[in-house]
Amino acid sequence: MDTTNLFRLDGRIALVTGGSRGIGKMIAAGFIAQGAKVYISSRKAPACEETAAELGPNCIPLPMDVSTVDGCRQLAAAMAEREERLDILVNNAGAAWGVPFEEFPESGWDKVMDLNVKSPFFLTQALHAMLKAGAATGTVAKVINITSIDGLRLNPWETYSYHASKSALIYLTKRIAARLVKDGINVTSIAPGAFASEMNRAARDHGDEVAKAIPARRIGEQEDMAGTAIYLASRAGDYVIGETITVDGGIVNASLGSSIDA
């Protein structure tokens, strides 16, 4: 058994949505460090281009708004113009909305459910042929959905559509995995806890305070997220199918009742 290159991604082609910042950027940087060519997409072109310049020549900006089915198909078409295959897709683009129950608006429901649930499905569907082409090279193609520990347990905030969307995506991951494994494509998800990001401003701005409620006594670091994504994307994770890996310092499975926003 040769484990020398078990976690390497040399020659692999990846697409990371929401890749210009936060968790998406952590994953993109990790993939590049392991030898992958990574396309990053986000709604804001300047942010996409700035991150690509920072991460180097193996990071290519491909800005697109994937909040609609048409946007998902446009992104898939843009990828097909540049590559003949796709080896790794990370569905990371997402949104949150927190408003009291009595005031929670339809717009806050639809925006979150569309981006967090509908878009991962339709982008994966639109890239199905390219992912099958990736699998045809003899390696397993991968789809990694970024879910949340809020799909596994409640946080104290009134984020109704966010909770529902992340729970839905965890189960959608299982259902898509059951279908795409037939095509040599493994589908999994990562459920992050507290990582500093634009969405999780508590962890970003008050990390030391947030850490007190985490069994590991710290918020997540770049290496924590990158390492998990590299594992799933590489040969090391080829036998993991439909699973959700919780990366949260123990909040879900080792907490004695404390709760934090994630």
One Martini backbone bead per residue (centre of mass of N, CA, C, O) as a GRO file, in nm:
protein
  262
    1MET     BB    1   0.093   0.038   0.026
    2ASP     BB    2   0.049   0.373  -0.104
    3THR     BB    3   0.057   0.695   0.089
    4THR     BB    4   0.211   0.940  -0.034
    5ASN     BB    5  -0.062   1.056  -0.225
    6LEU     BB    6  -0.340   1.054  -0.069
    7PHE     BB    7  -0.373   1.401  -0.055
    8ARG     BB    8  -0.342   1.457  -0.342
    9LEU     BB    9  -0.427   1.700  -0.642
   10ASP     BB   10  -0.289   1.639  -0.894
   11GLY     BB   11  -0.457   1.756  -1.185
   12ARG     BB   12  -0.697   1.874  -1.057
   13ILE     BB   13  -1.034   1.998  -1.100
   14ALA     BB   14  -1.187   2.289  -0.952
   15LEU     BB   15  -1.496   2.410  -0.788
   16VAL     BB   16  -1.571   2.715  -0.596
   17THR     BB   17  -1.818   2.839  -0.427
   18GLY     BB   18  -1.765   3.106  -0.250
   19GLY     BB   19  -1.427   3.154  -0.301
   20SER     BB   20  -1.343   3.462  -0.196
   21ARG     BB   21  -1.424   3.361   0.102
   22GLY     BB   22  -1.375   3.207   0.374
   23ILE     BB   23  -1.436   2.881   0.338
   24GLY     BB   24  -1.382   2.881   0.034
   25LYS     BB   25  -1.093   2.991   0.053
   26MET     BB   26  -0.975   2.769   0.230
   27ILE     BB   27  -1.024   2.542   0.026
   28ALA     BB   28  -0.877   2.654  -0.219
   29ALA     BB   29  -0.598   2.673  -0.085
   30GLY     BB   30  -0.574   2.370  -0.018
   31PHE     BB   31  -0.591   2.259  -0.305
   32ILE     BB   32  -0.349   2.411  -0.422
   33ALA     BB   33  -0.135   2.290  -0.222
   34GLN     BB   34  -0.215   1.989  -0.360
   35GLY     BB   35  -0.226   2.065  -0.698
   36ALA     BB   36  -0.466   2.223  -0.786
   37LYS     BB   37  -0.712   2.350  -1.002
   38VAL     BB   38  -0.890   2.662  -0.925
   39TYR     BB   39  -1.217   2.762  -0.932
   40ILE     BB   40  -1.370   3.074  -0.855
   41SER     BB   41  -1.694   3.172  -0.722
   42SER     BB   42  -1.883   3.483  -0.738
   43ARG     BB   43  -2.079   3.762  -0.747
   44LYS     BB   44  -1.810   3.930  -0.703
   45ALA     BB   45  -1.562   4.006  -0.912
   46PRO     BB   46  -1.343   4.157  -0.747
   47ALA     BB   47  -1.316   3.942  -0.522
   48CYS     BB   48  -1.236   3.712  -0.707
   49GLU     BB   49  -0.980   3.844  -0.830
   50GLU     BB   50  -0.829   3.900  -0.566
   51THR     BB   51  -0.806   3.606  -0.468
   52ALA     BB   52  -0.664   3.490  -0.716
   53ALA     BB   53  -0.411   3.668  -0.688
   54GLU     BB   54  -0.336   3.559  -0.402
   55LEU     BB   55  -0.331   3.234  -0.481
   56GLY     BB   56  -0.262   3.228  -0.784
   57PRO     BB   57  -0.233   3.063  -1.097
   58ASN     BB   58  -0.429   2.815  -0.982
   59CYS     BB   59  -0.635   3.063  -0.972
   60ILE     BB   60  -0.968   3.110  -1.110
   61PRO     BB   61  -1.186   3.342  -1.208
   62LEU     BB   62  -1.570   3.290  -1.195
   63PRO     BB   63  -1.807   3.490  -1.204
   64MET     BB   64  -2.129   3.424  -1.033
   65ASP     BB   65  -2.481   3.390  -1.002
   66VAL     BB   66  -2.629   3.105  -0.814
   67SER     BB   67  -2.939   3.186  -0.721
   68THR     BB   68  -3.003   3.061  -1.000
   69VAL     BB   69  -3.051   2.843  -1.249
   70ASP     BB   70  -2.927   3.016  -1.471
   71GLY     BB   71  -2.660   3.068  -1.321
   72CYS     BB   72  -2.573   2.774  -1.305
   73ARG     BB   73  -2.566   2.728  -1.615
   74GLN     BB   74  -2.360   2.949  -1.677
   75LEU     BB   75  -2.128   2.831  -1.512
   76ALA     BB   76  -2.113   2.562  -1.661
   77ALA     BB   77  -2.053   2.687  -1.938
   78ALA     BB   78  -1.790   2.831  -1.855
   79MET     BB   79  -1.641   2.573  -1.783
   80ALA     BB   80  -1.673   2.428  -2.066
   81GLU     BB   81  -1.491   2.647  -2.214
   82ARG     BB   82  -1.220   2.558  -2.028
   83GLU     BB   83  -1.316   2.253  -1.981
   84GLU     BB   84  -1.365   1.892  -2.006
   85ARG     BB   85  -1.355   1.879  -1.687
   86LEU     BB   86  -1.459   1.767  -1.346
   87ASP     BB   87  -1.349   1.667  -1.016
   88ILE     BB   88  -1.442   1.924  -0.826
   89LEU     BB   89  -1.724   2.017  -0.618
   90VAL     BB   90  -1.804   2.319  -0.430
   91ASN     BB   91  -2.090   2.390  -0.233
   92ASN     BB   92  -2.076   2.715  -0.066
   93ALA     BB   93  -2.284   2.896  -0.133
   94GLY     BB   94  -2.451   3.137   0.092
   95ALA     BB   95  -2.723   3.207   0.332
   96ALA     BB   96  -2.868   3.432   0.578
   97TRP     BB   97  -3.152   3.471   0.826
   98GLY     BB   98  -3.257   3.706   1.094
   99VAL     BB   99  -3.588   3.687   1.239
  100PRO     BB  100  -3.855   3.716   1.390
  101PHE     BB  101  -4.125   3.522   1.362
  102GLU     BB  102  -4.344   3.757   1.319
  103GLU     BB  103  -4.136   3.891   1.074
  104PHE     BB  104  -4.080   3.677   0.877
  105PRO     BB  105  -3.995   3.676   0.545
  106GLU     BB  106  -4.024   3.559   0.230
  107SER     BB  107  -3.749   3.663   0.130
  108GLY     BB  108  -3.582   3.511   0.355
  109TRP     BB  109  -3.669   3.233   0.260
  110ASP     BB  110  -3.604   3.226  -0.049
  111LYS     BB  111  -3.307   3.307  -0.054
  112VAL     BB  112  -3.198   3.072   0.121
  113MET     BB  113  -3.323   2.824  -0.023
  114ASP     BB  114  -3.211   2.878  -0.302
  115LEU     BB  115  -2.899   2.888  -0.232
  116ASN     BB  116  -2.878   2.630  -0.023
  117VAL     BB  117  -3.050   2.415  -0.215
  118LYS     BB  118  -3.109   2.462  -0.518
  119SER     BB  119  -2.825   2.531  -0.629
  120PRO     BB  120  -2.668   2.267  -0.571
  121PHE     BB  121  -2.846   2.094  -0.749
  122PHE     BB  122  -2.831   2.257  -1.029
  123LEU     BB  123  -2.524   2.262  -1.051
  124THR     BB  124  -2.476   1.961  -1.049
  125GLN     BB  125  -2.652   1.903  -1.291
  126ALA     BB  126  -2.496   2.094  -1.496
  127LEU     BB  127  -2.209   1.922  -1.416
  128HIS     BB  128  -2.240   1.618  -1.472
  129ALA     BB  129  -2.077   1.569  -1.732
  130MET     BB  130  -1.803   1.674  -1.619
  131LEU     BB  131  -1.789   1.473  -1.383
  132LYS     BB  132  -1.792   1.218  -1.559
  133ALA     BB  133  -1.531   1.293  -1.704
  134GLY     BB  134  -1.360   1.280  -1.448
  135ALA     BB  135  -1.422   0.977  -1.384
  136ALA     BB  136  -1.305   0.864  -1.666
  137THR     BB  137  -0.991   0.887  -1.568
  138GLY     BB  138  -1.000   0.693  -1.282
  139THR     BB  139  -1.127   0.893  -1.090
  140VAL     BB  140  -1.300   1.026  -0.835
  141ALA     BB  141  -1.555   1.222  -0.820
  142LYS     BB  142  -1.650   1.537  -0.650
  143VAL     BB  143  -1.901   1.636  -0.403
  144ILE     BB  144  -1.914   1.930  -0.186
  145ASN     BB  145  -2.116   2.018   0.075
  146ILE     BB  146  -2.199   2.310   0.256
  147THR     BB  147  -2.320   2.319   0.556
  148SER     BB  148  -2.421   2.266   0.905
  149ILE     BB  149  -2.482   2.251   1.243
  150ASP     BB  150  -2.775   2.378   1.188
  151GLY     BB  151  -2.863   2.085   1.063
  152LEU     BB  152  -2.828   1.930   1.370
  153ARG     BB  153  -2.885   2.197   1.541
  154LEU     BB  154  -2.959   2.446   1.754
  155ASN     BB  155  -2.971   2.780   1.772
  156PRO     BB  156  -3.049   3.096   1.935
  157TRP     BB  157  -3.151   3.183   1.658
  158GLU     BB  158  -3.388   3.324   1.410
  159THR     BB  159  -3.305   3.091   1.154
  160TYR     BB  160  -3.523   2.932   0.981
  161SER     BB  161  -3.417   2.891   0.684
  162TYR     BB  162  -3.135   2.794   0.759
  163HIS     BB  163  -3.200   2.542   0.911
  164ALA     BB  164  -3.369   2.410   0.687
  165SER     BB  165  -3.153   2.416   0.460
  166LYS     BB  166  -2.927   2.243   0.602
  167SER     BB  167  -3.097   1.994   0.646
  168ALA     BB  168  -3.170   1.950   0.350
  169LEU     BB  169  -2.874   1.922   0.239
  170ILE     BB  170  -2.798   1.669   0.393
  171TYR     BB  171  -3.021   1.492   0.251
  172LEU     BB  172  -2.950   1.560  -0.040
  173THR     BB  173  -2.674   1.435  -0.035
  174LYS     BB  174  -2.773   1.143  -0.007
  175ARG     BB  175  -2.949   1.132  -0.264
  176ILE     BB  176  -2.732   1.206  -0.472
  177ALA     BB  177  -2.530   0.986  -0.396
  178ALA     BB  178  -2.712   0.743  -0.484
  179ARG     BB  179  -2.691   0.830  -0.790
  180LEU     BB  180  -2.380   0.920  -0.860
  181VAL     BB  181  -2.217   0.662  -0.793
  182LYS     BB  182  -2.278   0.531  -1.077
  183ASP     BB  183  -2.069   0.767  -1.209
  184GLY     BB  184  -1.818   0.818  -1.009
  185ILE     BB  185  -1.970   1.006  -0.783
  186ASN     BB  186  -1.904   1.173  -0.487
  187VAL     BB  187  -2.120   1.263  -0.209
  188THR     BB  188  -2.078   1.526   0.032
  189SER     BB  189  -2.035   1.679   0.367
  190ILE     BB  190  -1.983   1.988   0.549
  191ALA     BB  191  -2.014   2.082   0.904
  192PRO     BB  192  -1.974   2.374   1.028
  193GLY     BB  193  -1.887   2.585   1.264
  194ALA     BB  194  -1.677   2.812   1.406
  195PHE     BB  195  -1.598   3.051   1.162
  196ALA     BB  196  -1.439   3.301   1.021
  197SER     BB  197  -1.686   3.523   0.875
  198GLU     BB  198  -1.930   3.697   0.726
  199MET     BB  199  -2.159   3.517   0.844
  200ASN     BB  200  -1.967   3.473   1.111
  201ARG     BB  201  -1.926   3.737   1.315
  202ALA     BB  202  -1.876   3.624   1.594
  203ALA     BB  203  -1.614   3.469   1.523
  204ARG     BB  204  -1.467   3.712   1.394
  205ASP     BB  205  -1.513   3.940   1.643
  206HIS     BB  206  -1.557   3.699   1.902
  207GLY     BB  207  -1.373   3.439   1.938
  208ASP     BB  208  -1.309   3.413   2.244
  209GLU     BB  209  -1.603   3.399   2.337
  210VAL     BB  210  -1.703   3.164   2.162
  211ALA     BB  211  -1.491   2.947   2.265
  212LYS     BB  212  -1.626   2.889   2.549
  213ALA     BB  213  -1.861   2.698   2.395
  214ILE     BB  214  -1.620   2.512   2.310
  215PRO     BB  215  -1.465   2.222   2.374
  216ALA     BB  216  -1.185   2.314   2.224
  217ARG     BB  217  -1.144   2.634   2.285
  218ARG     BB  218  -1.204   2.711   1.973
  219ILE     BB  219  -1.196   2.817   1.671
  220GLY     BB  220  -1.177   2.779   1.353
  221GLU     BB  221  -0.936   2.693   1.113
  222GLN     BB  222  -0.809   2.666   0.808
  223GLU     BB  223  -0.694   2.372   0.845
  224ASP     BB  224  -0.961   2.236   0.926
  225MET     BB  225  -1.108   2.281   0.655
  226ALA     BB  226  -0.898   2.195   0.446
  227GLY     BB  227  -0.846   1.906   0.551
  228THR     BB  228  -1.132   1.795   0.504
  229ALA     BB  229  -1.155   1.859   0.200
  230ILE     BB  230  -0.907   1.702   0.109
  231TYR     BB  231  -0.999   1.428   0.201
  232LEU     BB  232  -1.258   1.413   0.022
  233ALA     BB  233  -1.110   1.485  -0.260
  234SER     BB  234  -0.932   1.254  -0.224
  235ARG     BB  235  -0.831   0.930  -0.203
  236ALA     BB  236  -0.891   0.913   0.106
  237GLY     BB  237  -1.227   0.966   0.033
  238ASP     BB  238  -1.348   0.734  -0.166
  239TYR     BB  239  -1.533   0.573   0.078
  240VAL     BB  240  -1.705   0.840   0.100
  241ILE     BB  241  -2.071   0.838   0.115
  242GLY     BB  242  -2.317   1.072   0.213
  243GLU     BB  243  -2.156   1.220   0.419
  244THR     BB  244  -2.127   1.407   0.732
  245ILE     BB  245  -1.882   1.633   0.843
  246THR     BB  246  -1.798   1.746   1.155
  247VAL     BB  247  -1.658   2.093   1.208
  248ASP     BB  248  -1.665   2.209   1.567
  249GLY     BB  249  -1.510   2.120   1.840
  250GLY     BB  250  -1.785   1.955   1.971
  251ILE     BB  251  -2.076   2.076   1.977
  252VAL     BB  252  -2.259   1.834   1.889
  253ASN     BB  253  -2.088   1.565   2.033
  254ALA     BB  254  -1.933   1.734   2.309
  255SER     BB  255  -2.171   1.879   2.449
  256LEU     BB  256  -2.320   2.024   2.769
  257GLY     BB  257  -2.547   2.250   2.635
  258SER     BB  258  -2.416   2.440   2.466
  259SER     BB  259  -2.469   2.742   2.252
  260ILE     BB  260  -2.405   2.849   1.911
  261ASP     BB  261  -2.322   3.030   1.651
  262ALA     BB  262  -2.278   2.905   1.280
   0.00000   0.00000   0.00000
